[in-house]
Coordinates of C-alpha atoms in Angstrom, one line a residue:
M26 CA -121.4 47.1 -5.5
K27 CA -118.6 44.6 -5.0
L28 CA -117.8 42.5 -2.0
L29 CA -114.3 41.4 -1.6
T30 CA -113.6 38.8 1.2
R31 CA -110.5 37.0 2.4
N32 CA -110.7 33.9 4.5
R33 CA -108.0 33.9 7.2
T34 CA -108.2 30.1 7.5
T35 CA -107.3 29.9 3.8
A36 CA -104.4 32.2 4.6
D37 CA -103.2 29.8 7.2
H38 CA -103.0 27.1 4.6
H39 CA -101.0 29.5 2.4
Q40 CA -98.4 29.8 5.1
V41 CA -97.7 26.1 4.7
D42 CA -97.0 26.6 1.0
G43 CA -93.5 28.1 0.7
G44 CA -94.2 29.5 -2.7
R45 CA -97.1 31.7 -1.5
R46 CA -95.7 33.2 1.7
R47 CA -96.1 36.8 0.5
S48 CA -99.8 36.4 -0.1
S49 CA -100.1 34.8 3.4
L50 CA -98.5 37.9 5.0
A51 CA -101.0 40.2 3.1
A52 CA -103.8 37.9 4.2
T53 CA -102.7 38.2 7.8
V54 CA -102.7 42.0 8.0
A55 CA -105.6 42.7 5.6
P56 CA -109.1 43.2 6.9
A57 CA -111.6 40.3 6.9
S58 CA -113.7 42.0 4.2
V59 CA -113.9 45.1 2.1
E60 CA -117.3 46.3 0.8
V61 CA -117.1 48.7 -2.1
T62 CA -119.8 51.2 -2.9
P63 CA -119.8 54.3 -5.1
R64 CA -119.5 56.7 -2.2
F65 CA -117.5 54.8 0.4
L66 CA -115.8 51.6 1.5
R67 CA -116.7 49.4 4.4
V68 CA -113.4 48.1 5.7
G69 CA -113.9 45.5 8.5
D70 CA -116.2 47.1 11.0
G71 CA -115.5 50.7 9.9
Y72 CA -116.1 53.0 7.0
A73 CA -113.7 54.9 4.8
A74 CA -113.8 57.4 1.9
T75 CA -111.0 58.9 -0.2
L76 CA -110.8 62.6 -1.1
V77 CA -108.6 63.8 -3.9
V78 CA -107.0 67.2 -3.9
T79 CA -107.9 68.8 -7.2
G80 CA -107.3 72.5 -6.6
Y81 CA -104.4 74.3 -4.9
P82 CA -103.9 77.9 -3.8
A83 CA -101.9 80.2 -6.0
E84 CA -99.4 80.8 -3.2
V85 CA -98.6 78.7 -0.2
G86 CA -96.6 79.3 3.0
P87 CA -94.7 77.0 5.4
A88 CA -96.7 74.0 6.6
W89 CA -99.7 74.8 4.4
L90 CA -101.0 71.2 5.0
E91 CA -101.1 71.8 8.7
P92 CA -105.0 72.3 8.9
L93 CA -105.4 68.9 7.4
L94 CA -102.7 67.2 9.5
S95 CA -104.0 68.7 12.7
W96 CA -107.6 67.6 12.0
P97 CA -108.7 65.8 15.2
G98 CA -110.3 62.7 13.6
R99 CA -108.7 59.7 11.9
L100 CA -107.3 60.8 8.6
D101 CA -104.7 59.1 6.3
L102 CA -102.9 61.7 4.2
S103 CA -100.7 60.4 1.4
L104 CA -98.3 62.5 -0.7
H105 CA -96.9 60.8 -3.9
I106 CA -93.9 62.5 -5.4
D107 CA -92.3 61.7 -8.8
P108 CA -89.4 63.9 -9.9
L109 CA -89.5 65.2 -13.5
P110 CA -86.2 64.9 -15.4
A111 CA -84.8 68.4 -16.2
P112 CA -85.2 68.0 -20.1
V113 CA -88.8 66.9 -19.7
A114 CA -89.5 69.6 -17.2
A115 CA -88.0 72.3 -19.5
S116 CA -89.9 71.0 -22.5
R117 CA -93.2 71.0 -20.7
L118 CA -92.6 74.4 -19.3
R119 CA -91.6 75.8 -22.7
N120 CA -94.9 74.5 -24.2
Q121 CA -96.9 76.0 -21.3
R122 CA -95.2 79.4 -21.9
A123 CA -96.0 79.1 -25.6
R124 CA -99.7 78.5 -24.9
F125 CA -99.8 81.5 -22.6
E126 CA -98.0 83.7 -25.1
S127 CA -100.4 82.6 -27.8
S128 CA -103.4 83.5 -25.7
R129 CA -102.0 86.9 -25.0
R130 CA -101.3 87.6 -28.7
A131 CA -104.7 86.4 -29.7
D132 CA -106.3 88.7 -27.2
E133 CA -104.2 91.6 -28.4
R134 CA -105.0 90.9 -32.1
H135 CA -108.7 90.8 -31.5
G136 CA -108.6 94.0 -29.4
R137 CA -109.7 92.2 -26.2
L138 CA -108.5 93.2 -22.7
A139 CA -105.7 91.1 -21.3
D140 CA -106.9 88.3 -19.0
P141 CA -105.3 88.9 -15.6
F142 CA -105.2 85.2 -14.8
V143 CA -103.2 84.5 -18.0
E144 CA -100.9 87.4 -17.3
A145 CA -100.2 86.2 -13.8
A146 CA -99.7 82.6 -14.9
A147 CA -97.3 83.7 -17.7
D148 CA -95.2 85.7 -15.3
D149 CA -95.0 82.8 -12.9
A150 CA -94.1 80.4 -15.7
A151 CA -91.3 82.7 -16.9
E152 CA -89.9 83.1 -13.3
L153 CA -90.0 79.3 -12.8
A154 CA -88.2 78.7 -16.1
Q155 CA -85.4 81.0 -15.0
R156 CA -85.0 79.3 -11.7
L157 CA -85.1 75.9 -13.4
A158 CA -82.4 77.0 -15.9
R159 CA -80.2 78.1 -13.1
G160 CA -80.7 74.9 -11.1
V161 CA -82.3 76.7 -8.2
A162 CA -85.6 74.6 -8.5
K163 CA -86.8 71.3 -9.9
L164 CA -90.2 70.1 -10.9
F165 CA -92.1 67.2 -9.5
R166 CA -95.4 65.4 -10.2
V167 CA -97.3 65.4 -7.0
G168 CA -100.5 63.6 -6.0
L169 CA -102.2 64.4 -2.7
Y170 CA -104.9 62.1 -1.3
L171 CA -106.9 61.9 1.9
T172 CA -108.7 58.9 3.3
V173 CA -111.2 59.6 6.1
H174 CA -112.2 56.9 8.5
A175 CA -115.3 56.7 10.8
R176 CA -117.4 54.1 12.7
T177 CA -120.7 54.6 11.0
E178 CA -121.9 56.0 7.6
P179 CA -123.4 59.2 9.1
E180 CA -120.2 59.8 11.0
L181 CA -118.2 59.4 7.8
L182 CA -120.4 61.9 5.9
A183 CA -119.9 64.4 8.8
A184 CA -116.2 63.8 8.9
C185 CA -115.8 64.3 5.2
A186 CA -117.6 67.6 5.4
Q187 CA -115.3 68.7 8.2
V188 CA -112.2 67.7 6.2
K189 CA -113.5 69.7 3.2
A190 CA -114.1 72.7 5.4
A191 CA -110.5 72.4 6.8
A192 CA -109.1 72.2 3.3
A193 CA -111.2 75.1 2.1
S194 CA -109.7 77.3 4.9
T195 CA -106.4 77.1 3.1
L196 CA -108.0 77.4 -0.4
I197 CA -107.5 73.7 -1.1
E198 CA -110.2 72.0 -3.2
V199 CA -111.0 68.4 -2.7
Q200 CA -113.3 66.0 -4.5
P201 CA -114.5 62.5 -3.5
A202 CA -113.1 59.6 -5.5
T203 CA -116.5 58.4 -6.6
W204 CA -116.5 54.8 -7.9
R205 CA -112.8 54.7 -7.2
H206 CA -112.7 54.5 -3.4
L207 CA -110.9 51.1 -3.4
P208 CA -108.0 52.4 -5.5
G209 CA -108.0 55.5 -3.4
W210 CA -107.8 53.6 -0.1
T211 CA -104.9 51.5 -1.4
T212 CA -103.2 54.7 -2.6
T213 CA -103.2 56.1 1.0
L214 CA -101.8 52.8 2.4
P215 CA -98.0 52.7 2.9
L216 CA -97.5 50.7 -0.3
A217 CA -95.8 53.5 -2.5
S218 CA -98.5 52.9 -5.2
D219 CA -100.5 55.7 -6.7
N220 CA -103.5 54.0 -8.2
L221 CA -105.5 57.2 -8.9
Q222 CA -102.7 59.1 -10.9
M223 CA -104.3 62.5 -10.3
R224 CA -101.1 64.6 -10.3
R225 CA -100.2 68.3 -10.2
T226 CA -96.8 69.8 -11.1
M227 CA -95.0 71.5 -8.2
D228 CA -91.6 73.2 -7.8
T229 CA -89.2 72.5 -5.0
Q230 CA -90.2 75.5 -2.9
A231 CA -94.0 74.6 -2.9
L232 CA -93.3 70.9 -2.2
A233 CA -90.9 71.6 0.6
A234 CA -93.5 73.8 2.3
A235 CA -96.0 70.9 2.2
F236 CA -94.0 68.8 4.6
P237 CA -95.4 68.7 8.2
L238 CA -92.8 70.9 9.9
A239 CA -95.3 72.5 12.2
S240 CA -97.3 71.0 15.0
A241 CA -100.3 71.9 17.0
D242 CA -98.4 71.0 20.2
L243 CA -95.6 72.8 21.9
P244 CA -92.1 71.8 20.5
A245 CA -90.3 69.0 22.3
P246 CA -86.7 69.3 23.4
L247 CA -84.2 69.0 20.5
P248 CA -82.0 65.9 20.3
G249 CA -79.1 66.3 22.7
D250 CA -80.9 68.9 24.9
P251 CA -81.6 67.9 28.5
P252 CA -85.1 66.8 29.3
T253 CA -87.4 69.3 31.0
T254 CA -88.0 68.6 34.7
G255 CA -90.3 71.4 35.9
G256 CA -93.6 72.8 34.9
V257 CA -97.3 72.2 35.7
L258 CA -100.2 70.8 33.7
Y259 CA -102.2 73.5 31.9
G260 CA -104.5 71.1 30.2
V261 CA -104.9 69.1 27.0
N262 CA -104.6 70.3 23.4
P263 CA -108.1 70.0 21.8
D264 CA -106.6 69.8 18.3
S265 CA -104.2 66.9 19.0
Q266 CA -105.3 65.6 22.4
G267 CA -101.7 66.1 23.5
I268 CA -100.7 67.3 27.0
V269 CA -100.0 71.0 27.5
W270 CA -97.2 71.0 30.1
W271 CA -95.7 74.5 30.8
D272 CA -92.8 75.7 33.0
R273 CA -93.0 79.4 33.5
W274 CA -89.8 79.3 35.5
A275 CA -87.8 78.1 32.4
Q276 CA -88.8 81.2 30.3
E277 CA -86.9 84.5 29.9
N278 CA -89.0 85.9 32.8
H279 CA -91.4 84.3 35.2
N280 CA -94.4 86.6 34.7
S281 CA -97.7 85.7 33.1
V282 CA -100.9 87.5 32.1
V283 CA -104.4 86.1 31.7
L284 CA -106.9 88.0 29.6
A285 CA -110.5 86.9 29.3
R286 CA -114.0 88.1 29.5
S287 CA -116.2 87.6 32.5
G288 CA -117.2 83.9 32.9
A289 CA -114.6 82.5 30.6
G290 CA -112.9 80.5 33.3
K291 CA -109.8 82.6 34.0
S292 CA -110.0 82.4 37.8
Y293 CA -110.6 78.7 37.6
F294 CA -107.5 78.2 35.5
V295 CA -105.4 80.4 37.8
K296 CA -106.5 78.5 40.9
L297 CA -105.5 75.3 39.2
D298 CA -102.1 76.8 38.4
V299 CA -101.7 78.0 42.0
L300 CA -102.6 74.6 43.4
R301 CA -100.2 72.8 41.1
N302 CA -97.4 75.2 42.0
L303 CA -98.1 74.6 45.7
Y304 CA -97.6 70.9 45.0
Q305 CA -94.0 71.7 44.1
G306 CA -93.2 73.6 47.3
M307 CA -93.5 77.2 46.0
Q308 CA -94.8 80.0 48.1
V309 CA -97.8 81.7 46.6
V310 CA -99.4 85.1 47.5
V311 CA -102.8 86.0 46.0
I312 CA -104.6 89.4 45.9
D313 CA -108.3 88.3 45.8
P314 CA -110.9 91.0 45.2
E315 CA -113.9 88.6 45.5
D316 CA -113.1 85.9 48.0
E317 CA -112.6 83.3 45.3
Y318 CA -109.4 81.8 46.8
T319 CA -110.5 81.4 50.4
R320 CA -111.8 77.9 50.1
L321 CA -108.5 76.9 48.4
A322 CA -106.5 78.6 51.2
D323 CA -108.6 76.8 53.9
A324 CA -108.1 73.5 52.2
V325 CA -104.3 73.7 52.0
G326 CA -103.7 75.5 55.4
G327 CA -103.0 78.9 54.0
S328 CA -103.4 82.3 55.6
I329 CA -106.1 84.8 54.8
V330 CA -105.9 88.6 55.4
R331 CA -109.4 90.1 55.1
L332 CA -108.9 93.8 54.6
G333 CA -111.8 95.9 55.6
R334 CA -112.9 93.6 58.5
P335 CA -113.0 95.2 62.0
G336 CA -109.6 95.1 63.6
V337 CA -107.6 94.5 60.4
K338 CA -105.1 97.4 60.0
I339 CA -102.3 98.1 57.6
N340 CA -99.9 101.0 58.3
P341 CA -98.4 102.2 55.0
L342 CA -95.6 103.9 56.9
D343 CA -94.2 100.6 58.2
L344 CA -90.6 99.9 57.4
P345 CA -89.6 96.5 56.1
A346 CA -88.7 94.2 58.9
G347 CA -85.2 92.9 58.8
D348 CA -84.1 95.2 56.0
N349 CA -81.0 97.0 57.1
R350 CA -80.1 98.6 53.8
P351 CA -79.1 102.3 54.1
D352 CA -81.7 103.5 51.6
V353 CA -84.7 101.8 53.1
L354 CA -86.1 105.0 54.5
T355 CA -85.8 106.7 51.1
R356 CA -87.6 103.8 49.3
R357 CA -90.4 104.0 51.9
G358 CA -90.8 107.7 51.2
L359 CA -91.0 107.1 47.4
F360 CA -93.7 104.5 48.0
L361 CA -95.7 107.0 50.2
H362 CA -95.6 109.4 47.2
T363 CA -97.2 106.7 45.1
L364 CA -99.7 105.9 47.8
I365 CA -100.8 109.5 48.1
S366 CA -101.2 109.8 44.3
V367 CA -103.5 106.7 44.3
L368 CA -105.5 108.1 47.3
L369 CA -106.1 111.4 45.5
G370 CA -106.7 109.8 42.1
H371 CA -103.9 111.8 40.4
E372 CA -100.4 113.0 41.1
P373 CA -100.4 116.1 43.3
P374 CA -99.0 119.4 41.8
P375 CA -95.3 120.2 42.4
A376 CA -95.9 122.4 45.4
E377 CA -97.9 119.8 47.2
R378 CA -95.3 117.1 46.3
A379 CA -92.6 119.2 47.9
A380 CA -94.7 119.7 51.0
L381 CA -95.4 116.0 51.2
D382 CA -91.7 115.2 50.9
R383 CA -90.9 117.5 53.8
A384 CA -93.7 116.0 55.9
I385 CA -92.5 112.4 55.3
L386 CA -89.0 113.2 56.5
A387 CA -90.3 115.1 59.5
V388 CA -92.8 112.4 60.6
Y389 CA -90.1 109.8 60.7
R390 CA -87.8 112.1 62.6
R391 CA -90.5 112.8 65.2
A392 CA -90.9 109.1 65.7
G393 CA -87.2 108.8 66.2
I394 CA -86.5 106.9 63.0
T395 CA -83.5 108.1 60.9
A396 CA -81.3 106.6 58.2
D397 CA -79.5 104.6 60.9
P398 CA -80.8 101.0 60.7
A399 CA -80.6 100.8 64.5
T400 CA -83.6 103.1 64.7
H401 CA -85.8 101.1 62.3
H402 CA -87.3 98.8 65.0
R403 CA -89.1 101.7 66.6
P404 CA -92.9 102.1 66.1
A405 CA -93.7 103.7 62.8
P406 CA -95.9 106.8 62.6
L407 CA -99.4 106.7 61.2
L408 CA -101.1 108.4 58.3
K409 CA -102.8 110.8 60.6
D410 CA -99.4 111.8 62.0
L411 CA -98.3 112.6 58.4
T412 CA -101.4 114.8 57.8
A413 CA -100.9 116.6 61.1
I414 CA -97.5 117.7 60.0
L415 CA -98.9 118.7 56.6
H416 CA -101.6 120.7 58.4
A417 CA -98.9 122.5 60.4
D418 CA -96.8 123.2 57.3
G419 CA -95.9 126.8 56.8
E420 CA -97.1 126.8 53.2
E421 CA -100.6 126.8 51.8
A422 CA -99.9 123.8 49.6
G423 CA -99.2 121.6 52.6
R424 CA -102.5 122.6 54.3
Q425 CA -104.4 121.9 51.1
L426 CA -102.9 118.5 50.8
A427 CA -103.7 117.7 54.5
A428 CA -107.4 118.7 53.9
R429 CA -107.6 116.4 50.9
L430 CA -106.1 113.5 52.9
A431 CA -108.4 114.0 55.8
P432 CA -111.0 111.3 54.8
W433 CA -108.3 108.7 54.8
A434 CA -106.5 110.0 57.9
A435 CA -109.4 110.6 60.3
G436 CA -112.6 110.4 58.2
S437 CA -114.8 107.8 56.6
F438 CA -112.0 105.8 55.0
S439 CA -109.6 105.8 57.9
A440 CA -110.5 102.5 59.4
L441 CA -107.8 100.7 57.4
F442 CA -105.0 103.1 58.3
D443 CA -105.7 104.5 61.8
A444 CA -103.7 102.0 63.9
P445 CA -100.5 100.0 63.7
T446 CA -100.4 96.9 61.4
T447 CA -102.3 94.1 63.1
T448 CA -101.3 91.2 60.9
R449 CA -98.1 90.0 59.2
P450 CA -99.1 86.8 57.4
D451 CA -96.6 84.2 56.4
G452 CA -96.8 80.7 55.0
H453 CA -96.9 78.7 51.7
L454 CA -100.1 80.4 50.6
V455 CA -101.3 83.9 51.7
V456 CA -104.5 85.3 50.4
W457 CA -105.2 89.1 50.6
S458 CA -109.0 89.4 50.5
L459 CA -110.4 92.7 49.3
R460 CA -114.1 91.6 49.4
H461 CA -115.0 93.6 52.5
L462 CA -113.4 96.9 51.3
P463 CA -115.6 99.6 49.9
D464 CA -115.1 100.3 46.2
E465 CA -113.3 103.5 46.9
L466 CA -110.6 101.6 48.8
R467 CA -110.2 98.6 46.4
T468 CA -107.4 100.2 44.4
V469 CA -105.6 101.4 47.6
G470 CA -106.1 98.0 49.2
T471 CA -104.5 96.3 46.1
L472 CA -101.6 98.6 46.3
L473 CA -101.0 98.1 50.0
A474 CA -101.2 94.3 49.6
L475 CA -98.7 94.4 46.7
D476 CA -96.4 96.6 48.8
A477 CA -96.6 94.1 51.7
I478 CA -95.9 91.3 49.3
W479 CA -93.0 93.1 47.7
R480 CA -91.4 93.8 51.0
S481 CA -91.4 90.0 51.7
V482 CA -90.0 89.3 48.3
D483 CA -87.4 92.1 48.3
T484 CA -85.5 90.9 51.4
P485 CA -81.8 91.3 51.3
G486 CA -79.4 88.3 51.3
R487 CA -79.4 85.0 49.5
A488 CA -82.2 83.5 51.6
R489 CA -84.8 85.1 49.3
L490 CA -83.5 83.1 46.4
A491 CA -83.9 79.8 48.1
T492 CA -87.7 79.6 47.5
R493 CA -89.6 80.6 44.4
R494 CA -92.6 82.9 44.9
L495 CA -95.6 83.4 42.8
V496 CA -97.6 86.6 43.2
V497 CA -101.1 86.5 41.7
V498 CA -103.0 89.7 41.2
D499 CA -106.6 89.0 40.3
E500 CA -108.6 91.8 38.6
A501 CA -105.4 93.7 37.9
W502 CA -107.4 96.4 36.1
L503 CA -108.0 97.9 39.6
L504 CA -104.4 99.1 39.5
L505 CA -103.8 99.3 35.7
R506 CA -106.5 102.0 35.4
D507 CA -104.6 104.2 37.8
G508 CA -101.3 105.7 36.5
Q509 CA -99.3 105.5 39.7
G510 CA -100.6 102.0 40.5
A511 CA -99.7 100.8 36.9
K512 CA -96.2 102.2 37.4
F513 CA -95.8 100.2 40.6
L514 CA -97.1 97.0 39.0
F515 CA -94.8 97.6 36.0
T516 CA -91.8 98.1 38.2
M517 CA -92.6 94.9 40.1
S518 CA -93.0 92.9 36.9
K519 CA -89.6 94.0 35.8
A520 CA -87.8 93.3 39.0
A521 CA -89.5 90.1 40.1
R522 CA -87.3 87.7 38.0
K523 CA -84.1 88.8 39.8
R524 CA -85.7 87.9 43.1
N525 CA -86.8 84.4 42.0
A526 CA -90.4 85.5 41.8
G527 CA -93.1 85.5 39.2
L528 CA -96.0 87.9 38.8
S529 CA -99.3 86.6 37.4
M530 CA -101.9 89.2 36.4
I531 CA -105.5 88.4 35.6
T532 CA -108.0 90.8 34.2
Q533 CA -111.2 90.9 32.3
D534 CA -110.9 94.5 31.1
V535 CA -108.7 94.3 28.0
A536 CA -109.3 98.0 27.2
D537 CA -107.7 99.1 30.5
V538 CA -104.7 96.9 29.9
L539 CA -104.0 97.6 26.2
G540 CA -105.3 101.1 26.2
T541 CA -102.3 102.6 27.9
D542 CA -98.6 102.5 27.3
L543 CA -98.0 101.1 30.9
G544 CA -100.6 98.4 30.4
Q545 CA -99.0 97.3 27.2
A546 CA -95.6 97.3 28.8
V547 CA -96.9 95.1 31.7
V548 CA -98.3 92.6 29.1
S549 CA -95.2 92.6 27.0
N550 CA -93.1 92.0 30.0
A551 CA -94.9 88.7 30.7
A552 CA -93.3 85.8 28.9
T553 CA -96.3 83.5 29.5
Q554 CA -99.6 84.9 28.0
I555 CA -102.9 83.2 28.3
L556 CA -105.9 84.3 26.2
L557 CA -109.3 82.8 27.0
K558 CA -112.7 83.6 25.5
Q559 CA -112.9 87.2 24.3
A560 CA -115.7 89.7 23.6
P561 CA -116.2 90.9 20.0
Q562 CA -115.6 94.5 21.0
A563 CA -112.1 93.7 22.3
I564 CA -110.9 91.1 19.7
D565 CA -109.5 93.7 17.3
N566 CA -107.2 95.3 19.9
L567 CA -106.2 91.9 21.2
A568 CA -105.4 90.6 17.7
D569 CA -103.2 93.6 17.0
A570 CA -101.3 93.3 20.3
F571 CA -100.7 89.6 20.1
G572 CA -100.5 89.1 16.4
L573 CA -103.4 86.7 16.2
T574 CA -104.3 84.9 13.0
A575 CA -107.8 84.8 11.6
G576 CA -108.2 81.3 12.9
E577 CA -107.1 82.2 16.4
R578 CA -109.5 85.2 16.5
R579 CA -112.4 82.9 15.6
M580 CA -111.3 80.4 18.2
L581 CA -111.2 83.0 21.0
L582 CA -114.5 84.4 20.0
S583 CA -116.3 81.0 20.1
A584 CA -114.2 79.3 22.8
R585 CA -116.0 77.4 25.5
I586 CA -115.3 77.9 29.2
G587 CA -111.8 76.9 30.1
H588 CA -110.6 76.8 26.4
G589 CA -107.9 79.3 25.5
L590 CA -104.6 80.0 23.8
L591 CA -101.1 79.8 25.4
I592 CA -98.6 82.3 23.8
C593 CA -94.9 82.5 24.6
G594 CA -92.9 84.4 21.9
T595 CA -93.2 82.4 18.7
Q596 CA -94.7 79.4 20.5
R597 CA -98.5 79.1 20.8
T598 CA -100.9 76.4 21.3
A599 CA -104.6 75.9 22.2
F600 CA -105.5 74.2 25.4
E601 CA -108.4 73.1 27.6
S602 CA -108.1 73.3 31.4
I603 CA -108.7 69.9 33.1
S604 CA -108.9 69.1 36.8
S605 CA -109.5 66.3 39.1
P606 CA -112.7 66.2 41.2
A607 CA -110.8 67.4 44.3
E608 CA -109.3 70.3 42.3
H609 CA -112.6 71.2 40.8
R610 CA -114.2 71.3 44.2
L611 CA -111.6 74.0 45.3
A612 CA -111.5 75.9 42.0
T613 CA -115.1 76.2 40.9
T614 CA -117.3 79.2 41.7
T615 CA -120.4 78.0 39.8
P616 CA -123.4 78.1 42.2
S617 CA -124.8 74.8 41.0
D618 CA -121.4 73.1 41.6
L619 CA -121.2 74.6 45.1
V620 CA -124.4 73.0 46.2
G621 CA -123.6 70.3 48.8
F622 CA -120.1 71.7 49.6
D623 CA -119.9 72.2 53.3
D624 CA -117.2 74.8 52.8
G625 CA -118.9 76.5 49.9
E626 CA -120.9 78.9 51.9
E627 CA -119.6 82.4 52.3
E628 CA -118.3 83.2 55.7
P629 CA -120.5 85.8 57.5

């Protein structure tokens, strides 16, 4: 073991001596002491060890050094490159090909099977010789060295093991520079000096792919492009500790989808997204199946519509207020067809659909409502009026449909539809709570809430473009599992962008989303895609749908709460949700965190 010391006081004297100013500069920036051992260096108050890359994969892709460059610890990576003159490169390559050919002929002469490794190496050498002769490629002598830094010796050993594992993930073999850590450390300093001289010959293509052209963070604006001004904080990148700042409104569409298993933190993340969009003056509407957003709405002065509570009524036959377009009655009739299909659980047969269409037109005429916009202010009929006309229909199909709709018109499930609409919420945040609806009405309640939201978004005139609107559908599988409901959600996702609105869908049932063509279409129509922790049973379908790499699959299977992957086209980055104490108070649903919150108790 050697101990090298440098006295800074002596260096100060060197500064006086004009002939030794270079050594005084080195003394100023150098550490106070360097302790050399066979396994590591002690540099100042820290520890360092150098690893030498001794084995490379047979084939490499772009940014093949990215796993090492994105390692979260302190790592100095040094790449020493010396070009080989063309005559020297050609001579060495010719000798190498001669050795390969000699081995092949020796195996053939002795009747041995051909060595597949020699065959592959000979073919690669022949191809490289042709490219070298044409001037397409050049050869270089390359040395790759890594110096790992840590505070203590145990931390250094653990860090070296992690770096070896990261290198092994890309088939790179590293070995410690035992007894040579001091030359290794100086090799990785910016001195352009390779004191280890452990080189490997590479061609232009492999060397170009080694440069760090990829990053764990989202790409920054190109030089000359205007800086980004919008967006919200999604969290921090656990790989680089960089900020993940995302603007959904700057993408090709404003929709997003959040897929995660139960308990992965998807609602927590969405609530933070909602709160931060509210900071920027946007209007947000949430469909909340489990009363998870009510504390947030109370805190910011939002409105809450509790469907299923006594006195809360929604009339699906209402016409949009203030909409004077000539086809408004036709569009309302088409929605009623969708609603009836959802109530019945399937699309009615053709005869019943024809009877339903006749009854829709007749019920509005009986209420005095026609295509004339001047009649649209009159009170709308109710669902029980529609079933009464169906019951009086001259055909058997109409009477059968009326009998099937009886539970919702005048039976056990009629409490939501048996009176005119009692609430028309408005404001910067509106929460449609479905907690008090029976399970049989959850899908219908989601559809009615979406319809009311869409009517507020799809208002004629330029006034609707003045304010951005974000529509959040939590537990979207309630609609996606139903054919007609999925069609309505898909249509809304396609048309929202033109109305300056964005649709955010959250679900924990990946099978219902990716198991149907409509579900896949809804996901593909969302420019912003968020994947949090996934179940092993769903990861294969998810990997095929989103083109996940093996590393991304492992990350999603082992992700902690709030950790996930942001995907937008070819851009993707990992992130961890972060929040302030005030935001955490409004977003958390963990019972232990809610203890002591005055507003954390459920409303009776």
